Short mmCIF file of C-alpha atoms in Angstrom, two decimals:
data_model
loop_
_atom_site.label_atom_id
_atom_site.label_comp_id
_atom_site.label_asym_id
_atom_site.label_seq_id
_atom_site.Cartn_x
_atom_site.Cartn_y
_atom_site.Cartn_z
CA MET X 1 5.47 -16.87 -12.12
CA ASP X 2 6.83 -15.53 -15.43
CA GLN X 3 5.52 -12.05 -14.66
CA ALA X 4 7.12 -12.08 -11.20
CA LEU X 5 10.46 -13.08 -12.71
CA GLN X 6 10.20 -10.35 -15.33
CA LEU X 7 9.33 -7.76 -12.70
CA LYS X 8 12.28 -8.93 -10.60
CA GLN X 9 14.58 -8.44 -13.60
CA GLN X 10 13.24 -4.92 -14.08
CA LEU X 11 13.73 -4.06 -10.41
CA ASN X 12 17.25 -5.48 -10.48
CA SER X 13 18.13 -3.24 -13.43
CA GLN X 14 18.50 -0.34 -10.96
CA PRO X 15 20.41 -0.24 -7.65
CA ASP X 16 17.54 0.90 -5.40
CA PRO X 17 17.17 -0.96 -2.08
CA VAL X 18 13.45 -0.09 -1.82
CA VAL X 19 10.79 0.76 -4.40
CA ILE X 20 7.04 1.32 -4.31
CA LEU X 21 4.85 -1.03 -6.34
CA VAL X 22 1.27 -0.07 -7.22
CA ARG X 23 -1.17 -2.56 -8.71
CA GLN X 24 -4.65 -2.57 -10.26
CA GLY X 25 -6.54 -4.99 -8.06
CA GLN X 26 -10.04 -4.01 -9.10
CA ASP X 27 -11.88 -2.05 -11.77
CA MET X 28 -12.44 1.43 -10.36
CA SER X 29 -13.00 3.21 -13.68
CA SER X 30 -16.52 4.21 -12.58
CA ARG X 31 -14.78 6.26 -9.86
CA HIS X 32 -12.28 7.67 -12.37
CA LEU X 33 -9.50 5.78 -10.60
CA THR X 34 -6.99 3.32 -12.07
CA TRP X 35 -4.64 2.12 -9.33
CA SER X 36 -5.91 0.40 -6.20
CA HIS X 37 -3.15 -0.80 -3.86
CA ALA X 38 0.48 0.04 -3.08
CA GLY X 39 3.25 -1.73 -1.20
CA TYR X 40 6.95 -1.38 -0.47
CA ALA X 41 9.29 -3.84 -2.19
CA MET X 42 12.70 -4.28 -0.53
CA ARG X 43 15.69 -5.98 -2.09
CA GLN X 44 16.93 -8.98 -0.09
CA PRO X 45 20.60 -10.01 0.33
CA ASN X 46 20.06 -12.99 -2.00
CA GLY X 47 18.70 -10.75 -4.78
CA ASP X 48 15.03 -11.54 -4.21
CA TRP X 49 12.42 -8.90 -3.40
CA ARG X 50 9.89 -8.94 -0.58
CA VAL X 51 6.74 -6.81 -0.55
CA TYR X 52 5.63 -5.14 2.70
CA HIS X 53 2.00 -4.04 2.70
CA ASN X 54 -1.20 -3.70 4.69
CA LEU X 55 -4.09 -6.04 3.80
CA ASN X 56 -7.52 -6.59 5.27
CA THR X 57 -8.79 -10.09 5.85
CA CYS X 58 -11.06 -10.66 2.86
CA GLY X 59 -14.42 -8.95 3.33
CA THR X 60 -13.73 -7.80 6.88
CA ALA X 61 -12.91 -4.57 8.71
CA GLU X 62 -9.67 -5.94 10.18
CA SER X 63 -6.22 -5.60 8.65
CA ALA X 64 -2.69 -6.82 9.28
CA LEU X 65 0.78 -6.20 7.88
CA TYR X 66 2.09 -8.82 5.46
CA ILE X 67 5.44 -9.64 3.89
CA GLN X 68 5.12 -11.48 0.58
CA GLY X 69 7.11 -12.30 -2.51
CA LEU X 70 6.55 -10.66 -5.88
CA TYR X 71 4.58 -13.68 -7.05
CA GLU X 72 2.05 -13.36 -4.21
CA PHE X 73 1.75 -9.60 -4.77
CA LEU X 74 0.91 -10.20 -8.42
CA ALA X 75 -1.32 -13.23 -7.89
CA ASP X 76 -4.32 -11.57 -6.21
CA ASP X 77 -6.71 -11.82 -9.19
CA LEU X 78 -5.73 -8.41 -10.56
CA VAL X 79 -8.05 -6.71 -13.03
CA ASN X 80 -4.99 -5.60 -15.01
CA GLN X 81 -1.42 -6.92 -14.85
CA SER X 82 0.18 -3.46 -15.19
CA ILE X 83 2.40 -2.50 -12.24
CA ALA X 84 3.58 1.04 -11.53
CA VAL X 85 7.07 1.33 -10.03
CA LEU X 86 8.37 4.39 -8.16
CA ARG X 87 11.98 4.66 -7.01
CA PRO X 88 12.29 7.12 -4.08
CA ARG X 89 15.36 9.34 -3.85
CA SER X 90 18.35 7.60 -2.28
CA ASP X 91 18.03 9.30 1.12
CA ILE X 92 14.36 8.33 1.41
CA ALA X 93 15.02 4.80 0.14
CA THR X 94 17.71 4.33 2.79
CA ALA X 95 15.35 5.55 5.51
CA LEU X 96 12.62 3.22 4.24
CA GLN X 97 15.04 0.30 4.25
CA THR X 98 15.78 0.95 7.93
CA LEU X 99 12.07 1.24 8.77
CA LEU X 100 11.15 -1.96 6.95
CA HIS X 101 13.61 -3.85 9.15
CA SER X 102 11.80 -2.63 12.30
CA ALA X 103 8.48 -4.35 12.99
CA ILE X 104 7.99 -2.08 16.01
CA LYS X 105 8.20 1.11 13.95
CA LEU X 106 6.06 -0.30 11.14
CA ASN X 107 3.34 -1.11 13.65
CA LEU X 108 3.45 2.42 15.08
CA PHE X 109 1.72 3.51 11.90
CA HIS X 110 -0.74 0.65 11.57
CA SER X 111 -4.36 0.52 12.65
CA PRO X 112 -6.16 -2.83 12.35
CA ARG X 113 -9.47 -0.95 11.98
CA TYR X 114 -9.71 -1.26 8.22
CA ASN X 115 -11.91 1.10 6.23
CA LEU X 116 -11.75 1.02 2.44
CA ILE X 117 -12.52 4.75 2.28
CA ALA X 118 -10.72 5.90 5.45
CA TRP X 119 -10.32 9.68 5.58
CA PRO X 120 -6.56 10.26 5.17
CA PHE X 121 -5.99 12.98 7.77
CA SER X 122 -7.85 11.92 10.93
CA GLY X 123 -10.02 9.28 12.53
CA PRO X 124 -9.49 5.76 13.87
CA TYR X 125 -9.54 3.94 10.53
CA GLN X 126 -6.91 3.16 7.91
CA ASN X 127 -6.85 1.61 4.47
CA SER X 128 -3.92 -0.18 2.89
CA ASN X 129 -2.51 2.87 1.15
CA GLY X 130 -2.85 4.95 4.31
CA TRP X 131 -0.34 2.74 6.11
CA LEU X 132 2.15 3.06 3.24
CA LEU X 133 1.82 6.84 3.18
CA GLU X 134 2.20 7.17 6.94
CA VAL X 135 5.38 5.07 6.88
CA PHE X 136 6.57 7.27 4.01
CA ALA X 137 6.03 10.32 6.23
CA ARG X 138 8.29 8.82 8.90
CA ALA X 139 10.97 8.08 6.29
CA ASN X 140 11.02 11.79 5.46
CA ASP X 141 10.86 13.13 9.01
CA ALA X 142 12.43 11.37 12.00
CA GLN X 143 10.23 13.45 14.34
CA VAL X 144 7.14 11.56 13.13
CA TRP X 145 6.30 9.05 15.87
CA SER X 146 2.58 8.41 15.54
CA ARG X 147 -0.25 8.14 13.06
CA ASN X 148 -1.36 11.65 13.96
CA ASP X 149 2.17 12.97 13.36
CA ALA X 150 2.33 11.19 10.02
CA ARG X 151 -1.05 12.42 8.83
CA ARG X 152 -0.20 15.96 9.90
CA TRP X 153 3.04 15.73 7.89
CA LEU X 154 1.17 14.52 4.81
CA GLN X 155 -1.28 17.39 5.07
CA LEU X 156 1.50 19.95 5.51
CA GLN X 157 3.29 18.57 2.46
CA GLY X 158 0.19 19.12 0.33
CA TYR X 159 -0.87 15.51 -0.09
CA GLN X 160 -4.19 15.36 -1.96
CA PRO X 161 -6.47 12.34 -1.47
CA SER X 162 -8.71 11.05 -4.22
CA ILE X 163 -12.22 12.52 -4.02
CA VAL X 164 -14.92 10.22 -5.37
CA SER X 165 -18.68 10.44 -5.64
CA ALA X 166 -20.75 8.54 -3.08
CA GLY X 167 -24.40 9.58 -2.88
CA THR X 168 -26.70 9.11 0.12
CA PHE X 169 -28.29 5.88 -1.06
CA GLU X 170 -24.91 4.47 -2.06
CA ARG X 171 -23.47 5.29 1.36
CA LEU X 172 -26.48 3.72 3.05
CA GLY X 173 -26.06 0.57 0.96
CA ALA X 174 -22.38 0.40 1.86
CA LYS X 175 -23.20 0.65 5.57
CA LEU X 176 -25.81 -2.07 5.32
CA PHE X 177 -24.04 -4.56 3.09
CA THR X 178 -20.29 -3.83 3.19
CA PRO X 179 -18.56 -4.52 6.52
CA ASN X 180 -15.41 -2.50 5.73
CA VAL X 181 -16.84 0.82 4.49
CA PHE X 182 -17.52 3.59 7.03
CA THR X 183 -18.17 7.29 6.49
CA ASP X 184 -18.26 8.60 10.08
CA ASP X 185 -14.66 9.86 9.76
CA GLN X 186 -15.35 11.84 6.57
CA PRO X 187 -15.62 15.66 6.69
CA ALA X 188 -19.27 16.74 6.82
CA GLU X 189 -18.72 19.20 3.97
CA LEU X 190 -17.58 16.40 1.65
CA LEU X 191 -20.53 14.20 2.57
CA ARG X 192 -22.98 17.05 1.94
CA LYS X 193 -21.61 17.27 -1.59
CA GLY X 194 -22.07 13.52 -2.06
CA ASN X 195 -18.33 12.80 -1.99
CA VAL X 196 -15.78 10.95 0.11
CA GLY X 197 -11.99 11.25 0.23
CA LEU X 198 -9.60 8.31 0.38
CA ASN X 199 -6.04 7.15 -0.15
CA SER X 200 -6.04 5.48 -3.55
CA GLY X 201 -3.24 4.04 -5.64
CA ASP X 202 -3.66 7.07 -7.89
CA SER X 203 -3.14 9.54 -5.04
CA VAL X 204 -0.14 7.53 -3.79
CA ILE X 205 1.47 7.77 -7.23
CA ARG X 206 0.79 11.49 -7.59
CA PHE X 207 2.33 12.27 -4.21
CA ILE X 208 5.32 9.93 -4.07
CA ALA X 209 6.28 10.79 -7.66
CA HIS X 210 7.47 14.16 -6.32
CA TYR X 211 9.92 12.34 -4.02
CA SER X 212 11.16 9.84 -6.60
CA ARG X 213 13.94 10.02 -9.13
CA ALA X 214 13.32 10.18 -12.87
CA ILE X 215 13.84 6.91 -14.73
CA PRO X 216 14.39 7.25 -18.49
CA GLY X 217 13.68 4.56 -21.04
CA CYS X 218 10.52 3.06 -19.58
CA GLU X 219 6.77 3.31 -20.14
CA HIS X 220 5.44 6.31 -18.19
CA GLN X 221 1.79 6.42 -19.33
CA ASN X 222 1.51 10.17 -18.69
CA LEU X 223 2.29 9.65 -15.00
CA GLY X 224 5.59 11.53 -15.12
CA GLU X 225 9.23 10.59 -15.60
CA SER X 226 9.57 9.20 -12.07
CA VAL X 227 6.87 6.54 -12.62
CA CYS X 228 7.61 3.42 -14.66
CA VAL X 229 4.69 1.22 -15.70
CA TYR X 230 5.63 -2.41 -16.13
CA LEU X 231 3.45 -4.05 -18.78
CA SER X 232 3.22 -7.83 -18.72
CA PRO X 233 2.29 -9.52 -22.02
CA GLY X 234 -1.39 -9.64 -20.98
CA ALA X 235 -1.63 -6.12 -19.56
CA LYS X 236 -3.97 -3.47 -20.93
CA LYS X 237 -2.44 -0.15 -21.89
#
């Protein structure tokens, strides 16, 4: 609870109506990744913050959209208590605020067919960060009305997914023993090289940082001036 209160104080130090929070939910260092999961946090009229994000039911290939408080967002057995905060430019933040008030529009960009390593630009699947990015596309372009539109916009804007190694035997093991990992949407060329591409917290940060305003006087951790890393007392630098 203390960490949630401290994060709330940090968010309240700036006037933004909407920010992006990125957490470290699992150790992905073997994949050369740090950040796992991103969500939108929107300021409420009473000064609280609510987090809007896409989550799969634990261990399954089905997902749903959730609205939670900061405490719940931080309480999911995180491997590290560091939280990255991005503050989109005011025009984008205003558009996001409008979108987050519309359940119909948010669901336009959601697929319940959860795949941890969903290919970002096509296919029937989606991971948690894919939903956030597709909503972000709509916030930037009012002509985006579908998942295909959103993914096309991301590709045109130069979004780069994270590319990670996944050899043949590893992919076979994932298919046999992990119900929410599928590779049939991945480009054949990537698979031949023993790789897969996905929306990670790292790729979310890299992309959205270009659309966020610089925030001086905070910990940036070499992520750029538009990314603030909130370090709780127990966080690892």
